[in-house]
């Protein structure tokens, strides 16, 4: 799905949700920003510098991190190793071929902090593939957080989660948005309305509305996009 | 888990008991040629160790980085030919210099090849290894003036083994060659294990597990795939240096795709992602090949059956057999 002449500016902190009917181009949009697919035209700027079509790993170093709609973790590594590799990749030391993994003390420490914060500490030694689906979704967020993001893109973090798990993760996201900029793509409208600071509505690859949750709730164009013109 | 929490790594360091066991095994292997004079078997074990080193280097690529090379034997071949040519044409006595030149040359060939290959992954990568391997095979086979073509490289001299100015043996002596190989392979195994357990090794494993995710945590995937490839090829080149010293001869068949499949089988026989498993696999493979070929020239058929059995019933190789018995006892 293509996106068409989008112009969005993200704040330094806060929670911005991107919603829209299926096929609106939400995921495509964040795929382009995070370097998963190349932009055929248009420009992406980050902190004053142009970053259009930069390699993914360089974008991560700048602080642009993301999670995936379809869980993407390191299956045969433990929960701890999953987060540690992300931490290590952004702290240097990956070329220390004759040190042990344990020698990177700061990396290990930071890893424990993230696991603690996300409530994954007790699962640290478990291979990621043996976790429950809900926990894997949380691990996905933990891996992204380990990249020290300035802006974090979350692609449907609660897809397939139970109400309790959804509550846990939405509280977590809300907490994070006080420190960094969060961009949330989500289908769960209750959650979006409850925790977003600002909402952008996409339809056929274009922005049809932008504003605070109350404004979006009452916006006529948005209602039409979701429910059809007749209503 | 309070204070300083332990590290939940999937591989832990060796227990003291295992370490002692390995030291004892090494000493026993080092004493073997002094108590057992059978030159044929000493040479056979030397060959097993050399192919073990090659299989281990392929394991770095396949078991740790997740990249399949169909013709890793090509890099053994390059190392062997270069060391052989150096000894024949440049200096018949400079053992260490010849080995250094052979290993460095292997690396220099592997670098541009790897640079191209890491732009792909999965099946495309594997097919490129086959394409480059076939190319090297053909060059060696057709360049009669340099390599001896089909006849192979013959008359490679056996230099003395010099250590700190002392001559401690000669590569033409099977017992001396056995000991040289044992030391080199042991050092290579220790170094490789060390590298695999380092933060660098963790990066390779992350790439094996999920290449896209690895890029999205900030890893320059291509660069690290290239590093993994170079490590595997330099180790293969080292095995090549030992090969030519041990045999005094190499032919293009050693660099064929058929031989490449054999190396892959050694890794699968022993167990992927363990480093020592493929060395065991090389032992099984070469022993079967040697034993069966005394009875029938169609030894490949028998080996094929063994491999089919393994893939169906022991997908993790002989290393997995231990876990299999553990499970049985629990039930």
Coordinates of C-alpha atoms in Angstrom, one line a residue:
Chain A
X1 CA 0.0 0.0 0.0
X2 CA 1.4 3.3 -1.0
X3 CA 1.4 6.5 1.0
X4 CA 0.7 9.8 -0.7
X5 CA 2.0 13.2 0.3
X6 CA 2.1 12.6 4.0
X7 CA 3.5 15.3 6.2
X8 CA 3.8 14.6 9.8
X9 CA 5.9 16.2 12.5
X10 CA 6.6 14.3 15.6
X11 CA 7.2 15.9 19.0
X12 CA 10.2 15.2 21.3
X13 CA 8.0 13.4 23.8
X14 CA 4.4 12.3 23.9
X15 CA 2.3 9.6 22.4
X16 CA 1.1 10.0 18.8
X17 CA -1.2 7.4 17.4
X18 CA -1.6 6.6 13.8
X19 CA -5.0 5.0 13.0
X20 CA -6.9 4.4 9.9
X21 CA -9.0 1.6 8.2
X22 CA -7.2 -1.5 6.9
X23 CA -4.9 -0.7 4.0
X24 CA -4.6 3.0 4.9
X25 CA -0.8 2.9 4.7
X26 CA 0.0 3.0 8.4
X27 CA 2.6 0.3 8.5
X28 CA 4.0 1.4 5.1
X29 CA 4.5 4.8 6.5
X30 CA 6.5 3.6 9.5
X31 CA 8.4 1.1 7.3
X32 CA 9.6 4.0 5.2
X33 CA 10.7 6.1 8.2
X34 CA 12.5 3.2 9.9
X35 CA 14.3 2.2 6.7
X36 CA 12.5 -1.2 6.2
X37 CA 11.4 -0.2 2.7
X38 CA 13.0 2.6 0.5
X39 CA 11.1 5.8 -0.1
X40 CA 10.5 6.4 -3.8
X41 CA 10.1 10.1 -3.2
X42 CA 9.8 12.5 -0.3
X43 CA 12.1 13.3 2.6
X44 CA 12.5 12.2 6.2
X45 CA 14.2 14.5 8.6
X46 CA 15.4 13.8 12.1
X47 CA 16.7 16.3 14.5
X48 CA 17.6 18.7 11.7
X49 CA 19.4 16.2 9.5
X50 CA 18.0 14.4 6.5
X51 CA 17.8 10.6 7.0
X52 CA 15.8 9.5 3.9
X53 CA 16.8 5.9 2.9
X54 CA 19.6 5.6 5.4
X55 CA 20.6 2.0 6.3
X56 CA 18.5 0.6 9.1
X57 CA 21.4 0.1 11.5
X58 CA 22.4 3.7 11.2
X59 CA 18.9 4.9 11.9
X60 CA 18.9 2.8 15.1
X61 CA 22.1 4.4 16.2
X62 CA 20.4 7.8 15.8
X63 CA 17.7 6.6 18.1
X64 CA 15.0 5.5 15.7
X65 CA 13.7 2.1 17.0
X66 CA 10.7 0.0 16.3
X67 CA 8.7 -3.1 17.0
X68 CA 7.0 -5.3 14.4
X69 CA 3.4 -6.2 13.8
X70 CA 4.4 -9.9 13.4
X71 CA 6.6 -10.7 16.4
X72 CA 10.2 -10.5 15.4
X73 CA 12.6 -11.7 18.2
X74 CA 15.6 -14.0 18.4
X75 CA 13.9 -17.3 19.0
X76 CA 16.7 -19.6 20.2
X77 CA 18.3 -17.0 22.4
X78 CA 17.3 -16.4 26.0
X79 CA 15.2 -13.4 27.0
X80 CA 18.3 -11.9 28.5
X81 CA 20.3 -12.5 25.4
X82 CA 17.6 -11.0 23.2
X83 CA 17.8 -7.7 25.1
X84 CA 21.5 -7.8 25.7
X85 CA 22.4 -8.1 21.9
X86 CA 20.3 -5.0 21.3
X87 CA 22.0 -3.1 24.1
X88 CA 25.4 -4.3 23.0
X89 CA 24.8 -3.2 19.4
X90 CA 24.3 0.3 20.6
X91 CA 27.0 0.4 23.2
X92 CA 30.0 -0.8 21.3
X93 CA 32.2 -3.8 22.2
X94 CA 30.8 -6.0 19.4
X95 CA 34.3 -6.3 17.9
X96 CA 35.9 -7.5 21.1
X97 CA 36.6 -11.0 19.8
X98 CA 38.7 -12.3 22.7
X99 CA 36.6 -11.0 25.6
X100 CA 33.8 -13.0 27.1
X101 CA 30.2 -11.8 26.8
X102 CA 30.2 -11.2 30.5
X103 CA 33.1 -8.6 30.3
X104 CA 30.6 -6.0 29.0
X105 CA 29.4 -5.2 32.5
X106 CA 27.6 -2.0 31.6
X107 CA 25.7 -3.8 28.8
X108 CA 24.6 -6.5 31.2
X109 CA 23.5 -4.0 33.9
X110 CA 21.5 -2.0 31.4
X111 CA 19.9 -5.2 30.2
X112 CA 18.7 -6.1 33.7
X113 CA 17.3 -2.6 34.2
X114 CA 15.1 -3.0 31.0
X115 CA 14.0 -6.5 32.0
X116 CA 13.1 -5.3 35.4
X117 CA 11.1 -2.3 34.1
X118 CA 9.1 -4.5 31.7
X119 CA 8.5 -7.3 34.2
X120 CA 10.6 -9.8 32.3
X121 CA 13.3 -10.3 34.9
X122 CA 12.0 -13.7 36.1
X123 CA 11.9 -15.0 32.5
X124 CA 15.5 -13.9 31.8
X125 CA 16.9 -17.4 31.3
X126 CA 14.0 -18.7 29.2
X127 CA 14.6 -19.3 25.5
X128 CA 12.4 -16.6 23.7
X129 CA 10.6 -19.3 21.7
X130 CA 9.2 -20.8 24.9
X131 CA 7.6 -17.6 26.1
X132 CA 3.8 -17.1 25.9
X133 CA 2.7 -15.0 23.0
X134 CA 1.8 -12.0 25.2
X135 CA 5.3 -12.1 26.8
X136 CA 6.9 -12.3 23.4
X137 CA 5.1 -9.0 22.5
X138 CA 6.5 -7.4 25.6
X139 CA 10.0 -8.8 24.8
X140 CA 9.6 -7.1 21.4
X141 CA 9.2 -3.8 23.1
X142 CA 12.1 -4.6 25.5
X143 CA 14.4 -5.2 22.5
X144 CA 13.4 -1.9 20.9
X145 CA 13.9 0.0 24.2
X146 CA 17.4 -1.5 24.5
X147 CA 18.3 0.6 21.4
X148 CA 17.9 3.8 23.6
X149 CA 15.3 5.2 21.2
X150 CA 14.6 8.9 21.0
X151 CA 11.6 8.0 19.0
X152 CA 9.9 4.6 19.2
X153 CA 7.6 3.2 16.6
X154 CA 5.2 0.5 17.9
X155 CA 3.4 -1.5 15.2
X156 CA 0.2 -2.9 16.8
X157 CA 1.9 -3.9 20.1
X158 CA -1.3 -5.3 21.5
X159 CA -2.4 -7.4 18.5
X160 CA -3.7 -10.7 19.8
X161 CA -3.3 -9.9 23.5
X162 CA -5.7 -10.5 26.3
X163 CA -7.4 -7.5 28.0
X164 CA -5.1 -7.8 31.0
X165 CA -2.0 -7.9 28.9
X166 CA -3.3 -5.0 26.8
X167 CA -3.8 -2.9 30.0
X168 CA -0.2 -3.8 31.1
X169 CA 1.3 -2.7 27.8
X170 CA -0.7 0.4 27.4
X171 CA 0.3 1.6 30.9
X172 CA 3.9 0.9 29.9
X173 CA 3.6 2.8 26.7
X174 CA 2.0 5.8 28.4
X175 CA 4.8 5.8 30.9
X176 CA 7.4 5.7 28.2
X177 CA 5.8 8.6 26.3
X178 CA 6.8 10.9 29.2
X179 CA 10.4 10.4 28.3
X180 CA 10.6 9.7 24.6
X181 CA 8.5 10.2 21.5
X182 CA 6.2 7.2 20.8
X183 CA 4.4 6.6 17.6
X184 CA 1.7 4.0 17.9
X185 CA -0.1 2.1 15.1
X186 CA -3.0 0.4 16.7
X187 CA -6.4 -1.0 16.0
X188 CA -7.7 -1.0 19.5
X189 CA -9.7 2.2 19.5
X190 CA -10.4 2.2 23.2
X191 CA -6.7 2.1 24.0
X192 CA -5.9 4.7 21.4
X193 CA -8.5 7.1 22.7
X194 CA -7.4 6.6 26.3
X195 CA -3.7 7.0 26.1
X196 CA -2.9 9.1 23.0
X197 CA -1.8 12.7 23.2
X198 CA -2.4 13.3 19.5
X199 CA -4.0 11.1 16.8
X200 CA -3.3 11.1 13.1
X201 CA -5.9 9.4 10.8
X202 CA -4.8 8.0 7.5
X203 CA -7.1 7.0 4.7
X204 CA -5.9 5.7 1.3
X205 CA -2.4 6.9 2.2
X206 CA -3.3 10.5 3.0
X207 CA -4.0 12.3 6.3
X208 CA -7.7 13.1 6.7
X209 CA -7.5 14.3 10.3
X210 CA -5.1 15.2 13.0
X211 CA -5.7 16.3 16.6
X212 CA -6.5 15.4 20.2
X213 CA -8.6 12.3 20.9
X214 CA -11.8 14.3 21.5
X215 CA -11.5 16.1 18.2
X216 CA -10.9 12.9 16.3
X217 CA -13.8 11.2 18.0
X218 CA -16.2 13.8 16.7
X219 CA -14.6 14.4 13.3
X220 CA -17.1 13.8 10.5
X221 CA -14.4 12.7 7.9
X222 CA -13.0 10.1 10.3
X223 CA -16.5 8.6 10.8
X224 CA -17.0 8.4 7.1
X225 CA -13.7 6.8 6.5
X226 CA -14.4 4.1 9.1
X227 CA -18.1 3.6 8.6
X228 CA -18.9 4.7 5.1
X229 CA -20.6 7.8 3.8
X230 CA -24.2 6.9 4.6
X231 CA -24.0 7.1 8.4
Chain B
X1 CA 18.5 -12.9 41.9
X2 CA 19.7 -10.0 44.1
X3 CA 23.1 -8.3 44.2
X4 CA 24.9 -9.3 41.1
X5 CA 22.5 -11.5 39.1
X6 CA 23.9 -14.4 37.2
X7 CA 23.9 -14.4 33.4
X8 CA 21.2 -16.5 31.8
X9 CA 23.3 -17.4 28.7
X10 CA 22.4 -20.4 26.6
X11 CA 26.0 -21.5 26.6
X12 CA 28.0 -21.5 29.8
X13 CA 31.7 -21.9 30.3
X14 CA 33.2 -25.3 30.7
X15 CA 32.9 -27.0 34.0
X16 CA 36.3 -27.9 35.7
X17 CA 35.5 -31.6 35.2
X18 CA 35.1 -31.2 31.5
X19 CA 38.2 -29.1 31.3
X20 CA 40.3 -31.8 33.0
X21 CA 38.7 -34.3 30.7
X22 CA 39.7 -32.3 27.6
X23 CA 43.3 -31.8 28.9
X24 CA 43.6 -35.6 29.5
X25 CA 42.2 -36.3 26.0
X26 CA 44.7 -33.9 24.5
X27 CA 47.7 -35.5 26.3
X28 CA 46.5 -38.9 25.3
X29 CA 46.3 -37.9 21.7
X30 CA 49.7 -36.3 21.9
X31 CA 51.2 -39.5 23.3
X32 CA 49.5 -41.7 20.7
X33 CA 52.2 -41.7 18.0
X34 CA 54.8 -42.7 20.6
X35 CA 52.9 -45.9 21.7
X36 CA 51.3 -46.8 18.4
X37 CA 53.6 -47.2 15.5
X38 CA 51.0 -47.8 12.8
X39 CA 51.9 -45.1 10.3
X40 CA 48.7 -45.6 8.3
X41 CA 46.4 -44.9 11.1
X42 CA 48.4 -42.1 12.4
X43 CA 48.1 -40.5 9.0
X44 CA 44.4 -41.3 8.9
X45 CA 43.9 -39.5 12.2
X46 CA 45.9 -36.6 11.0
X47 CA 43.6 -36.3 8.0
X48 CA 40.5 -36.5 10.3
X49 CA 41.9 -33.6 12.3
X50 CA 42.5 -31.6 9.2
X51 CA 39.0 -32.2 7.9
X52 CA 37.7 -31.6 11.4
X53 CA 39.2 -28.2 11.3
X54 CA 37.6 -27.5 7.9
X55 CA 34.2 -28.8 9.2
X56 CA 34.6 -26.7 12.3
X57 CA 35.2 -23.6 10.2
X58 CA 32.1 -24.4 8.2
X59 CA 30.2 -24.6 11.5
X60 CA 31.2 -21.0 12.3
X61 CA 29.4 -20.0 9.1
X62 CA 26.5 -22.4 9.2
X63 CA 25.9 -23.1 12.8
X64 CA 26.7 -19.7 14.2
X65 CA 26.1 -17.1 11.5
X66 CA 23.4 -19.1 9.6
X67 CA 25.1 -19.0 6.2
X68 CA 25.3 -22.1 4.1
X69 CA 28.4 -22.7 2.0
X70 CA 28.2 -25.6 -0.4
X71 CA 31.9 -25.5 -1.3
X72 CA 33.9 -24.5 1.8
X73 CA 36.5 -27.0 0.6
X74 CA 37.4 -24.5 -2.1
X75 CA 39.2 -22.4 0.6
X76 CA 41.0 -25.4 1.9
X77 CA 42.1 -26.1 -1.7
X78 CA 43.3 -22.5 -2.2
X79 CA 45.4 -22.6 1.0
X80 CA 46.8 -26.0 0.1
X81 CA 47.8 -25.0 -3.5
X82 CA 49.4 -21.8 -2.4
X83 CA 51.5 -23.4 0.3
X84 CA 52.5 -26.2 -2.1
X85 CA 53.4 -23.7 -4.8
X86 CA 55.4 -21.6 -2.4
X87 CA 57.4 -24.6 -1.2
X88 CA 58.0 -25.8 -4.7
X89 CA 58.9 -22.5 -6.4
X90 CA 60.0 -20.1 -3.7
X91 CA 61.5 -21.8 -0.7
X92 CA 61.4 -25.5 0.1
X93 CA 62.4 -25.1 3.7
X94 CA 60.4 -22.1 5.0
X95 CA 57.5 -23.9 6.6
X96 CA 56.0 -21.1 8.7
X97 CA 56.4 -18.5 5.9
X98 CA 54.7 -20.8 3.4
X99 CA 51.8 -21.3 5.8
X100 CA 51.5 -17.6 6.5
X101 CA 51.5 -16.9 2.7
X102 CA 48.9 -19.6 2.1
X103 CA 46.5 -18.4 4.8
X104 CA 46.9 -14.7 3.9
X105 CA 46.3 -15.5 0.2
X106 CA 43.2 -17.5 1.1
X107 CA 41.9 -14.5 3.0
X108 CA 42.7 -12.2 0.1
X109 CA 40.7 -14.4 -2.3
X110 CA 37.8 -14.8 0.2
X111 CA 37.5 -11.1 0.9
X112 CA 36.1 -9.9 -2.5
X113 CA 34.0 -13.1 -2.8
X114 CA 32.6 -12.5 0.6
X115 CA 32.0 -8.8 -0.1
X116 CA 29.7 -9.9 -3.0
X117 CA 28.1 -12.8 -1.2
X118 CA 27.0 -11.0 2.0
X119 CA 24.8 -8.7 -0.1
X120 CA 22.5 -11.7 -0.2
X121 CA 21.3 -14.3 2.3
X122 CA 19.7 -17.7 2.5
X123 CA 19.5 -19.6 -0.7
X124 CA 21.1 -16.9 -2.9
X125 CA 24.2 -16.9 -0.6
X126 CA 24.4 -20.7 -0.8
X127 CA 24.2 -20.6 -4.6
X128 CA 26.9 -18.0 -4.8
X129 CA 29.2 -20.1 -2.7
X130 CA 28.6 -22.9 -5.3
X131 CA 29.2 -20.6 -8.2
X132 CA 32.5 -19.2 -6.8
X133 CA 33.6 -22.7 -5.7
X134 CA 33.0 -24.1 -9.2
X135 CA 35.0 -21.2 -10.6
X136 CA 38.0 -21.9 -8.4
X137 CA 37.7 -25.6 -9.1
X138 CA 37.8 -25.0 -12.9
X139 CA 40.7 -22.5 -12.6
X140 CA 42.7 -25.1 -10.7
X141 CA 41.7 -27.9 -13.0
X142 CA 42.4 -26.0 -16.3
X143 CA 45.5 -24.1 -15.3
X144 CA 47.8 -27.0 -16.1
X145 CA 51.1 -25.0 -16.2
X146 CA 50.7 -23.8 -12.7
X147 CA 48.6 -26.4 -10.8
X148 CA 49.3 -29.6 -12.8
X149 CA 45.7 -29.7 -13.8
X150 CA 44.1 -33.1 -13.5
X151 CA 47.3 -34.7 -12.3
X152 CA 47.4 -32.4 -9.3
X153 CA 50.3 -30.7 -7.7
X154 CA 53.0 -33.2 -7.1
X155 CA 56.5 -33.2 -5.6
X156 CA 55.8 -30.8 -2.8
X157 CA 58.9 -30.8 -0.6
X158 CA 58.6 -31.7 3.1
X159 CA 60.2 -28.9 5.2
X160 CA 61.6 -29.2 8.7
X161 CA 59.5 -28.0 11.5
X162 CA 61.5 -25.2 13.1
X163 CA 60.6 -23.9 16.5
X164 CA 62.7 -20.9 17.8
X165 CA 65.6 -21.8 15.6
X166 CA 65.5 -25.5 16.6
X167 CA 64.4 -28.2 14.2
X168 CA 62.0 -30.4 16.0
X169 CA 60.9 -32.6 13.2
X170 CA 59.9 -32.9 9.6
X171 CA 56.5 -32.8 7.9
X172 CA 57.4 -35.8 5.9
X173 CA 57.4 -37.9 9.1
X174 CA 53.8 -39.0 9.8
X175 CA 54.2 -38.9 13.6
X176 CA 55.7 -35.4 13.4
X177 CA 53.0 -34.2 11.0
X178 CA 50.4 -35.7 13.4
X179 CA 51.7 -33.7 16.3
X180 CA 51.9 -30.5 14.3
X181 CA 48.3 -31.0 13.2
X182 CA 47.2 -31.8 16.7
X183 CA 48.7 -28.6 18.1
X184 CA 47.4 -26.4 15.3
X185 CA 43.9 -27.8 15.4
X186 CA 43.7 -27.6 19.2
X187 CA 44.8 -23.9 19.1
X188 CA 42.4 -23.2 16.3
X189 CA 39.5 -24.8 18.3
X190 CA 40.4 -22.9 21.5
X191 CA 40.6 -19.6 19.7
X192 CA 37.4 -20.2 17.7
X193 CA 35.5 -21.2 20.8
X194 CA 36.8 -18.0 22.5
X195 CA 35.7 -15.9 19.6
X196 CA 32.3 -17.5 19.4
X197 CA 31.7 -16.9 23.1
X198 CA 32.7 -13.2 22.8
X199 CA 30.3 -10.3 22.2
X200 CA 31.3 -10.7 18.5
X201 CA 30.0 -14.3 18.6
X202 CA 26.7 -13.0 20.1
X203 CA 26.3 -10.7 17.1
X204 CA 26.8 -13.7 14.7
X205 CA 24.2 -15.7 16.6
X206 CA 21.7 -12.8 16.4
X207 CA 22.2 -12.7 12.7
X208 CA 21.6 -16.4 12.5
X209 CA 18.4 -16.2 14.5
X210 CA 16.8 -13.2 12.8
X211 CA 18.6 -11.2 10.2
X212 CA 16.0 -8.4 9.9
X213 CA 15.7 -8.0 13.7
X214 CA 19.5 -7.9 14.0
X215 CA 19.5 -4.9 11.6
X216 CA 16.8 -3.3 13.6
X217 CA 18.7 -3.4 16.8
X218 CA 21.5 -1.5 15.1
X219 CA 23.8 -4.3 13.8
X220 CA 25.5 -3.7 10.4
X221 CA 24.5 -7.1 9.2
X222 CA 26.5 -7.2 6.0
X223 CA 29.7 -6.2 7.8
X224 CA 29.3 -8.9 10.5
X225 CA 28.4 -11.6 7.9
X226 CA 31.6 -10.6 6.1
X227 CA 33.6 -11.0 9.3
X228 CA 32.1 -14.4 10.0
X229 CA 32.8 -15.4 6.4
X230 CA 36.5 -14.3 6.7
X231 CA 37.0 -16.1 10.0
X232 CA 35.6 -19.3 8.4
X233 CA 37.8 -19.0 5.3
X234 CA 41.0 -18.2 7.1
X235 CA 40.4 -21.3 9.2
X236 CA 39.8 -23.3 6.1
X237 CA 43.0 -21.9 4.6
X238 CA 44.8 -23.1 7.7
X239 CA 43.4 -26.6 7.2
X240 CA 44.6 -26.4 3.6
X241 CA 48.2 -25.6 4.7
X242 CA 48.1 -28.7 7.0
X243 CA 46.6 -30.7 4.2
X244 CA 49.4 -30.2 1.7
X245 CA 52.0 -30.7 4.3
X246 CA 50.4 -34.0 5.4
X247 CA 49.8 -35.4 1.9
X248 CA 52.5 -33.8 -0.1
X249 CA 50.0 -33.7 -3.0
X250 CA 46.7 -32.1 -3.9
X251 CA 44.4 -32.6 -6.9
X252 CA 41.4 -30.7 -8.1
X253 CA 39.0 -33.4 -6.8
X254 CA 39.7 -32.0 -3.3
X255 CA 38.1 -28.8 -4.5
X256 CA 35.1 -30.4 -6.2
X257 CA 31.4 -29.8 -5.3
X258 CA 31.2 -33.5 -4.4
X259 CA 33.9 -33.0 -1.8
X260 CA 32.2 -29.9 -0.6
X261 CA 29.0 -31.9 0.1
X262 CA 31.2 -34.3 2.1
X263 CA 32.3 -31.4 4.4
X264 CA 28.7 -30.3 4.8
X265 CA 27.8 -33.9 5.8
X266 CA 30.6 -33.9 8.4
X267 CA 29.1 -30.9 10.0
X268 CA 25.6 -32.4 10.0
X269 CA 26.8 -35.8 11.2
X270 CA 28.5 -34.2 14.2
X271 CA 26.1 -31.5 15.2
X272 CA 25.5 -28.0 14.1
X273 CA 26.6 -25.1 16.2
X274 CA 28.9 -26.9 18.6
X275 CA 32.4 -26.5 17.0
X276 CA 33.6 -29.9 18.4
X277 CA 30.6 -31.8 16.9
X278 CA 31.8 -31.3 13.3
X279 CA 35.3 -32.6 14.3
X280 CA 33.6 -35.8 15.5
X281 CA 31.6 -35.8 12.3
X282 CA 34.8 -35.6 10.3
X283 CA 36.1 -38.6 12.2
X284 CA 33.0 -40.7 11.5
X285 CA 32.8 -39.6 7.9
X286 CA 36.5 -40.3 7.1
X287 CA 36.5 -43.6 9.0
X288 CA 33.4 -44.9 7.2
X289 CA 34.8 -43.8 3.9
X290 CA 38.1 -45.5 4.6
X291 CA 36.6 -48.7 6.1
X292 CA 33.8 -49.2 3.5
X293 CA 36.1 -48.4 0.5
X294 CA 38.2 -51.4 1.4
X295 CA 35.2 -53.6 0.7
X296 CA 33.4 -51.8 -2.1
X297 CA 34.2 -48.8 -4.3
X298 CA 30.6 -47.7 -3.9
X299 CA 31.1 -46.4 -0.4
X300 CA 29.0 -43.3 -1.1
X301 CA 25.9 -45.4 -1.2
X302 CA 26.5 -46.6 2.3
X303 CA 27.3 -43.2 3.5
X304 CA 24.2 -41.8 1.9
X305 CA 22.1 -44.3 3.9
X306 CA 23.8 -43.3 7.1
X307 CA 23.1 -39.6 6.4
X308 CA 19.4 -40.3 5.5
X309 CA 19.1 -42.2 8.8
X310 CA 20.7 -39.3 10.7
X311 CA 18.6 -36.6 9.2
X312 CA 15.4 -38.5 10.0
X313 CA 16.2 -39.8 13.5
X314 CA 19.0 -37.6 14.8
X315 CA 18.5 -34.1 13.3
X316 CA 20.9 -32.6 15.8
X317 CA 23.7 -35.0 14.9
X318 CA 25.8 -37.2 17.2
X319 CA 26.0 -34.3 19.7
X320 CA 22.2 -34.6 20.0
X321 CA 22.5 -38.3 20.9
X322 CA 23.5 -37.4 24.5
X323 CA 20.3 -35.4 25.0
X324 CA 18.3 -38.1 23.4
X325 CA 19.5 -40.7 26.0
X326 CA 18.9 -38.1 28.8
X327 CA 15.3 -37.8 27.6
X328 CA 15.0 -41.6 27.5
X329 CA 16.2 -42.0 31.1
X330 CA 13.8 -39.3 32.3
X331 CA 10.8 -41.1 30.6

